[in-house]
Short mmCIF file of C-alpha atoms in Angstrom, two decimals:
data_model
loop_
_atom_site.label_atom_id
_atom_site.label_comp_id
_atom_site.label_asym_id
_atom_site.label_seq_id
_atom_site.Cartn_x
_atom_site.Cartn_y
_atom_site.Cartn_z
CA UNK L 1 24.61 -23.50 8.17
CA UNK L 2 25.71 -21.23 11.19
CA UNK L 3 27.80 -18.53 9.30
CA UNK L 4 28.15 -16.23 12.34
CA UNK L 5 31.39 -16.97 14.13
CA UNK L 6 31.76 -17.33 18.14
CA UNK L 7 32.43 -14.45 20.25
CA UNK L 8 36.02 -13.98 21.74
CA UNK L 9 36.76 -12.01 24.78
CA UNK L 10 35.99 -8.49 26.22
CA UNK L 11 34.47 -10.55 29.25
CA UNK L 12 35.86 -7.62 31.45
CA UNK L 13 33.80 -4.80 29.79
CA UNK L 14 30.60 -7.05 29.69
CA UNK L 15 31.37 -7.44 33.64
CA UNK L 16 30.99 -3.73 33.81
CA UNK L 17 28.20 -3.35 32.36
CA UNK L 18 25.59 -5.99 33.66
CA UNK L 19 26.65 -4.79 37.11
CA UNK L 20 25.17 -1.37 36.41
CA UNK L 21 22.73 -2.56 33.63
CA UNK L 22 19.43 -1.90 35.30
CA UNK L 23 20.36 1.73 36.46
CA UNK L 24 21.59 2.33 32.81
CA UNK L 25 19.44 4.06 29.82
CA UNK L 26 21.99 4.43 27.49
CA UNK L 27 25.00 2.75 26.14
CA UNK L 28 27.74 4.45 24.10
CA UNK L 29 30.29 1.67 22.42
CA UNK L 30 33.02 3.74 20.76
CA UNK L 31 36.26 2.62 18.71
CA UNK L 32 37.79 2.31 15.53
CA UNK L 33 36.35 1.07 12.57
CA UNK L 34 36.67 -2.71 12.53
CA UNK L 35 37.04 -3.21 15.78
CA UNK L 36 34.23 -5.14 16.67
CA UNK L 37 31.30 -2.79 17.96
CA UNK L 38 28.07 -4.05 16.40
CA UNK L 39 29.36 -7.53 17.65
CA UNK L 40 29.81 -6.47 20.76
CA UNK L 41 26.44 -5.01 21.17
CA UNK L 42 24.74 -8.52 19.92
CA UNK L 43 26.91 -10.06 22.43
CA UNK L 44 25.70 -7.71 24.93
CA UNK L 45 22.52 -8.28 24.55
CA UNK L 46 22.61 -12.13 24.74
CA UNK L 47 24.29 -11.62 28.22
CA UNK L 48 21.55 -9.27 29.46
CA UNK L 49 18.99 -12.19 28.08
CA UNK L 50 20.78 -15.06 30.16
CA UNK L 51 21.87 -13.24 33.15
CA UNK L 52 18.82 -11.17 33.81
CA UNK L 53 16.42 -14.44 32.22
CA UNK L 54 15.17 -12.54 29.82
CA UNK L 55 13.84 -13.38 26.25
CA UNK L 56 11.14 -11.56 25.79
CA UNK L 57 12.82 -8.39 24.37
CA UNK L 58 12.75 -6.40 21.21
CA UNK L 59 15.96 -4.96 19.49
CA UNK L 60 15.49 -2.56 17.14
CA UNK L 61 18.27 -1.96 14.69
CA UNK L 62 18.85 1.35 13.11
CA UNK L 63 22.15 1.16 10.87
CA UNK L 64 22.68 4.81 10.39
CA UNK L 65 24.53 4.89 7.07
CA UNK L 66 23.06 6.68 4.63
CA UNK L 67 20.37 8.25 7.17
CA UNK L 68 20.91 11.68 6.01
CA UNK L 69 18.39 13.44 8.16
CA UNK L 70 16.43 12.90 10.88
CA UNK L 71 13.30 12.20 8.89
CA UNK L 72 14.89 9.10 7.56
CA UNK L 73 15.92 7.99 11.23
CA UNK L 74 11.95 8.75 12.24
CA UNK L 75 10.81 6.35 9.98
CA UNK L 76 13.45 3.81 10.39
CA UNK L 77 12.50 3.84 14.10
CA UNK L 78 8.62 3.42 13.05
CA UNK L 79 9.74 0.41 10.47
CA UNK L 80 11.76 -1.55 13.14
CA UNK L 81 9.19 -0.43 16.23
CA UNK L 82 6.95 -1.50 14.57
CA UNK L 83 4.51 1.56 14.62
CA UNK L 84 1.32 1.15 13.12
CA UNK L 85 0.57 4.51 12.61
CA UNK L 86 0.83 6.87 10.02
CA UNK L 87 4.10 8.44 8.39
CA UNK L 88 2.22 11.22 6.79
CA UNK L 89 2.67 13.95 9.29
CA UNK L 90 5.55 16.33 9.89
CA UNK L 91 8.86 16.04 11.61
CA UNK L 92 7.39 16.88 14.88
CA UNK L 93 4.66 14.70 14.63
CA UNK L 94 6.60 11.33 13.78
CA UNK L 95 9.17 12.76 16.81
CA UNK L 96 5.88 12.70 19.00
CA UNK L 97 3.90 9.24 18.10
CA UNK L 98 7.98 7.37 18.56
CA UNK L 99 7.95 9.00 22.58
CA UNK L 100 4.17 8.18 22.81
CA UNK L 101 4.67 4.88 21.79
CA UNK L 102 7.74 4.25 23.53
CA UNK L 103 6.13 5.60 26.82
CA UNK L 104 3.36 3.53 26.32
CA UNK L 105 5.05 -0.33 25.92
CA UNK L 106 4.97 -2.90 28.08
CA UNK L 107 7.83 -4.43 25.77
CA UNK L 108 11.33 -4.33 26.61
CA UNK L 109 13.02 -1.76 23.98
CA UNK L 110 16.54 -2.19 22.90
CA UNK L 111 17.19 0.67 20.29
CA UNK L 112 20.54 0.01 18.85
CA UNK L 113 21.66 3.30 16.65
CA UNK L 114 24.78 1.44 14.71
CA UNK L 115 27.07 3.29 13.01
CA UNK L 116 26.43 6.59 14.28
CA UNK L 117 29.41 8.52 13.45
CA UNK L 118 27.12 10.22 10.87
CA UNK L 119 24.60 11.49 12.62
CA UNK L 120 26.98 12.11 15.65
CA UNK L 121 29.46 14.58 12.81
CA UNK L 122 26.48 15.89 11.20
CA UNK L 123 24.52 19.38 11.07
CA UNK L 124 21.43 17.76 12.98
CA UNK L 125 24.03 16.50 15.82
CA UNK L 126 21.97 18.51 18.52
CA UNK L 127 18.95 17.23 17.16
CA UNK L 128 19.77 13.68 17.31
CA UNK L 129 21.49 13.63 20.91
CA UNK L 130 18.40 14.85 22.08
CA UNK L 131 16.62 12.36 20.20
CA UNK L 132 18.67 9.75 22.33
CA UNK L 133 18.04 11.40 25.55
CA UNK L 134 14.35 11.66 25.03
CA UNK L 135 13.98 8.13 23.70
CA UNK L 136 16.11 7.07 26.92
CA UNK L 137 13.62 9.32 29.58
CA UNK L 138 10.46 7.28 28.19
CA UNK L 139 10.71 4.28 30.23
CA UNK L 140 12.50 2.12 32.17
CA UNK L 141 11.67 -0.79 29.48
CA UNK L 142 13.41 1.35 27.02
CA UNK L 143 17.26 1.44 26.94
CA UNK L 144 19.18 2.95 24.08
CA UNK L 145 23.30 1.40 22.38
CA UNK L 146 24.90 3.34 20.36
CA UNK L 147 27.99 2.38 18.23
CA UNK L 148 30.59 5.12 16.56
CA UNK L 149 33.82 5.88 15.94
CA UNK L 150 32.86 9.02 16.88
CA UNK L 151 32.26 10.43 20.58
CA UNK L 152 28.73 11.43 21.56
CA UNK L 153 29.92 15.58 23.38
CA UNK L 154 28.23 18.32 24.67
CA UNK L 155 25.51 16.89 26.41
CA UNK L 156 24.56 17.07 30.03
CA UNK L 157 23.43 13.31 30.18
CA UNK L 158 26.15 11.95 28.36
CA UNK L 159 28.15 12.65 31.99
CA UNK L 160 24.96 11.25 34.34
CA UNK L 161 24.64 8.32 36.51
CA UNK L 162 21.97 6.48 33.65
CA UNK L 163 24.69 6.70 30.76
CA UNK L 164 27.89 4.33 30.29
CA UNK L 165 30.35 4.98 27.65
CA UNK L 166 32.74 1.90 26.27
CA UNK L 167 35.83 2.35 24.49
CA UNK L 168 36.90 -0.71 22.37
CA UNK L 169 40.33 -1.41 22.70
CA UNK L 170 42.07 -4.00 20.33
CA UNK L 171 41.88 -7.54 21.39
CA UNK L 172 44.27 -8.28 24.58
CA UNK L 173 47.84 -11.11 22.77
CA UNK L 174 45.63 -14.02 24.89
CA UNK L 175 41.94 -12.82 22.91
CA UNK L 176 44.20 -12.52 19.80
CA UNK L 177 45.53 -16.12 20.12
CA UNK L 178 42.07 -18.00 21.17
CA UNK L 179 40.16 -15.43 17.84
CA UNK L 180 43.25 -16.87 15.26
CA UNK L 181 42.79 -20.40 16.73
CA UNK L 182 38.95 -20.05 16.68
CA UNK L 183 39.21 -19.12 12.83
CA UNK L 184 41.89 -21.64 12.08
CA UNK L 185 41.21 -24.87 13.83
CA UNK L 186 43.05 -27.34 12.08
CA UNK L 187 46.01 -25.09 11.73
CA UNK L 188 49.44 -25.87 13.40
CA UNK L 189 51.05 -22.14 13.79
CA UNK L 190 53.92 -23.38 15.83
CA UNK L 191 56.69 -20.67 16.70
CA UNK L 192 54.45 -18.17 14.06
CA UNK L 193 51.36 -17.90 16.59
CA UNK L 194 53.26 -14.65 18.71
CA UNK L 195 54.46 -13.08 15.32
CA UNK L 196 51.24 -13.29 13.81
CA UNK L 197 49.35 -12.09 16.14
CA UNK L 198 51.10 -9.07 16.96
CA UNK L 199 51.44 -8.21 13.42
CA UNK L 200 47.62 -8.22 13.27
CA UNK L 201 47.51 -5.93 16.03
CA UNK L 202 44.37 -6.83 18.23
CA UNK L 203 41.96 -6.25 15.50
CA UNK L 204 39.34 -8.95 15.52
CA UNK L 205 38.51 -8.73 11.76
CA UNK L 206 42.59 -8.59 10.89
CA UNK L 207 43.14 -11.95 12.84
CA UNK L 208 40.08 -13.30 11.32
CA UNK L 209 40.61 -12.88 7.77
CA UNK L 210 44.20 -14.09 8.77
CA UNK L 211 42.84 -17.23 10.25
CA UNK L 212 40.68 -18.07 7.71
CA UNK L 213 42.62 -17.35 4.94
CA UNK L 214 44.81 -20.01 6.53
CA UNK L 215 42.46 -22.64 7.21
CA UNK L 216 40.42 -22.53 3.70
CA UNK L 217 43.49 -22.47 1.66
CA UNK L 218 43.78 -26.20 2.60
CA UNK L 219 47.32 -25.76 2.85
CA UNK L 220 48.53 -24.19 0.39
CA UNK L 221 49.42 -21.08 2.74
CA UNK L 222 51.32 -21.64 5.38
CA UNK L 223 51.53 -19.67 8.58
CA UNK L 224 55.72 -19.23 7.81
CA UNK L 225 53.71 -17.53 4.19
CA UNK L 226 51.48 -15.72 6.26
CA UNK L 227 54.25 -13.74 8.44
CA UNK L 228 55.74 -12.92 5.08
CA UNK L 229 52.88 -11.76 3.52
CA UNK L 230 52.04 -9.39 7.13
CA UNK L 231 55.35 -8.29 6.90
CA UNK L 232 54.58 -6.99 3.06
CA UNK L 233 51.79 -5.59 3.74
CA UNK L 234 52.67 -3.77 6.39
CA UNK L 235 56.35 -2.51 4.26
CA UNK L 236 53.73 -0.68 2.35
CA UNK L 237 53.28 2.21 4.72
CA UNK L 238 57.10 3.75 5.05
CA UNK L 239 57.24 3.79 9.13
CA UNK L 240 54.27 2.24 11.27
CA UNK L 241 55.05 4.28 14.10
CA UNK L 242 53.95 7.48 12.12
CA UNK L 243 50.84 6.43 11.14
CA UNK L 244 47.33 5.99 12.88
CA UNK L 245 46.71 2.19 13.43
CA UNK L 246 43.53 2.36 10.86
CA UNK L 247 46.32 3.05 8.10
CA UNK L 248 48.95 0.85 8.93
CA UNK L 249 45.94 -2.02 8.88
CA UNK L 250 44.62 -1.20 5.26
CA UNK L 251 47.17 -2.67 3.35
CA UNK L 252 46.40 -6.11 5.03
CA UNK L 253 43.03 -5.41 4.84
CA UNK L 254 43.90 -4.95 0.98
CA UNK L 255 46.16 -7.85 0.68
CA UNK L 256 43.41 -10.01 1.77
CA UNK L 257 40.74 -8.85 -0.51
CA UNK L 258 43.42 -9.24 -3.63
CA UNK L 259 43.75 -13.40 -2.80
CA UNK L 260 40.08 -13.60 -3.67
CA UNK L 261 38.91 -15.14 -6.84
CA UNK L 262 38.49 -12.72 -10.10
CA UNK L 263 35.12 -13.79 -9.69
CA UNK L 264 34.64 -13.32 -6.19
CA UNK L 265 35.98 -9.94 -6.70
CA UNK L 266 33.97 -9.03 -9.16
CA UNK L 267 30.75 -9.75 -7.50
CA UNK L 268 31.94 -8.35 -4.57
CA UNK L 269 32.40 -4.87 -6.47
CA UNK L 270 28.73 -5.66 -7.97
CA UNK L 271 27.40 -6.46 -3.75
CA UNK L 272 29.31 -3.24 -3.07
CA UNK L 273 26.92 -0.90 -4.08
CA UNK L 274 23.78 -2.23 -2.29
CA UNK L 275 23.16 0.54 0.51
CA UNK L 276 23.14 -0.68 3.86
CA UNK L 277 22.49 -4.79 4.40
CA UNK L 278 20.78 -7.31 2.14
CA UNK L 279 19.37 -10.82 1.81
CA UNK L 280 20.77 -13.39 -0.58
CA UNK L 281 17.70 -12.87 -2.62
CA UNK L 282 18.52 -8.92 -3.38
CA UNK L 283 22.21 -10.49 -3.89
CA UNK L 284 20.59 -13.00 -6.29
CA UNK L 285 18.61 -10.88 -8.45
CA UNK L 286 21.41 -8.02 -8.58
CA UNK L 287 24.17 -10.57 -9.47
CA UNK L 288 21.72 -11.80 -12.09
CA UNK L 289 22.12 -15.52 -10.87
CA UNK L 290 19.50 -18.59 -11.30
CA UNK L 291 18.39 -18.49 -7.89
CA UNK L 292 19.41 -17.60 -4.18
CA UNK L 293 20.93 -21.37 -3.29
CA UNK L 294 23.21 -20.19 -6.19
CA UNK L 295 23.90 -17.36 -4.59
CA UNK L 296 24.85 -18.47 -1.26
CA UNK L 297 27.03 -21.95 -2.36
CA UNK L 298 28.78 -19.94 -4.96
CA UNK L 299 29.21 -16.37 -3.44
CA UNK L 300 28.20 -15.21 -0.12
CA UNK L 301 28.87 -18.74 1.77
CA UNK L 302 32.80 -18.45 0.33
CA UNK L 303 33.23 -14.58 0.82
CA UNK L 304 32.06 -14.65 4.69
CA UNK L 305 34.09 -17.55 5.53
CA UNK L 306 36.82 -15.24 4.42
CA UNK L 307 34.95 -12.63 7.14
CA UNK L 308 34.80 -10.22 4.00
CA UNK L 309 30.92 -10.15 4.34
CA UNK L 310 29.09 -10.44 7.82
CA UNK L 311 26.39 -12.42 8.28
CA UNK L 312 23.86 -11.61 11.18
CA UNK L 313 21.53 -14.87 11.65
CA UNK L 314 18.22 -13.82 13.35
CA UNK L 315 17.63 -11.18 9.84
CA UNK L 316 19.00 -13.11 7.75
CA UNK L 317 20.77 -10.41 5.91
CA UNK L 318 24.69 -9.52 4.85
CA UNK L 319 26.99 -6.84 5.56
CA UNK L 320 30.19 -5.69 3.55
CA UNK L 321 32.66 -5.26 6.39
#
């Protein structure tokens, strides 16, 4: 079963960016949480594949939560490098054999840093900017993305011809409409499809969870239902215009997790406090169920059609949005 769901607009950023592509080294994609940055870098990279023919390329993933130094970043890198070498020797050293290596491939390197805002707010900032600039100078095989919420400063390459920086906006009304009726095919929204949409605002995960919600409910919700459960939401916070658009969206985001199943909840809390991604086996065992096809039919298949939990195909592994 393909759980990963199609890719909806943004076709003029991805313009942008294949025209300078080959000049680039590094990539900053920047927005609010939510947004849609991590897909977008996935769905970057399966341009560059097509347009430049292109398969034969590595990506290495680096999710940066709970990276609390740059030690745990080295090794991460060595992990999804694939460095054969040893991990015994000092900062400097692991710094060192990740250039040499880098320098030395005839691969082409995609090092995604995902979810950077960490690293990016943190005491070792300087340190790991120049980490990205170095990694970027090794070759022209190599080319680092970066995803945050928070803005990559203070750095004389962040401003040169060989970096691009991409601010996310929310989804254009036209995106919004062809993302709600991507996530709710058999759903008749009528005169609702406008109201809708603007009351999820352009987020991609917003009008996601709003068209599924629709379509799996067989029914039983109607899109009429759906404006009036927006509108609640959204009643919560005393006046929109006041707030920043990641707090007016909670309370939907909210709203949506409270129509799931006691049950679902509950393991959903339990899921909650694996770090980072996992498989449906580490779900399995934690949720202390019979066995992974368990698992998936009874938990993590329902709770991503809802686009609570991400699914990324080629790893095999799940996200908590």
């Amino acid at each position: 079963m393909d759980l990963e769901c199609h890719f909806v607009g943004r076709g003029t950023y991805f313009e942008a960016l294949l025209e300078r592509w080959e000049d680039l080294r590094c990539v900053g994609v920047y927005g609010m949480r939510s947004i849609g940055k991590s897909r977008f870098v996935k769905q970057l990279l399966h341009f560059v594949s097509k347009h430049f023919n292109d398969n034969d390329y590595t990506a290495a993933w680096v999710d940066l939560r709970n990276l609390q130094s740059l030690r745990q970043i080295f090794l991460t890198l060595f992990e999804k490098c694939e460095i054969h070498q040893s991990i015994d020797g000092d900062d400097d050293e692991l710094y060192q054999a990740i250039l040499t290596y880098l320098s030395k491939t005839n691969r082409t390197f995609f090092i995604i840093f995902d979810n950077a805002e960490d690293a990016i707010d943190s005491n070792f900032n300087a340190d790991f900017i120049n980490l990205i600039k170095d990694i970027s100078d090794q070759s022209t095989n190599v080319k680092v993305l970066i995803t945050s919420t928070s803005h990559l400063q203070g750095h004389d390459f962040c401003h040169g011809d060989v970096y691009q920086y991409v601010e996310l906006l929310p989804l254009s009304m036209q995106e919004s409409r062809e993302l709600l009726h991507m996530s709710a095919p058999s759903v008749d929204f009528g005169i609702y499809l406008d109201k809708i949409v603007e009351l999820c605002e352009g987020l991609p995960l917003a009008l996601l969870l709003t068209g599924s919600e629709l379509e799996q409910d067989d029914g039983l919700l109607e899109p009429c239902d759906m404006v009036e459960l927006l509108n609640k939401c959204r009643l919560k916070v005393l006046s929109q215009d006041l707030y920043p658009i990641q707090e007016r969206i909670a309370p939907m985001y909210r709203q949506f997790l409270n129509r799931l199943s006691t049950i679902l909840k509950e393991k959903l809390g339990i899921l909650s406090y694996i770090p980072g991604t996992f498989s449906a086996q580490q779900a399995a065992r934690l949720l202390d169920e019979e066995s992974d096809d368990i698992t998936m039919t009874e938990t993590l298949i329902p709770i991503v059609q809802r686009h609570v939990v991400q699914y990324d195909k080629p790893s095999k592994r799940f996200d908590i949005h």
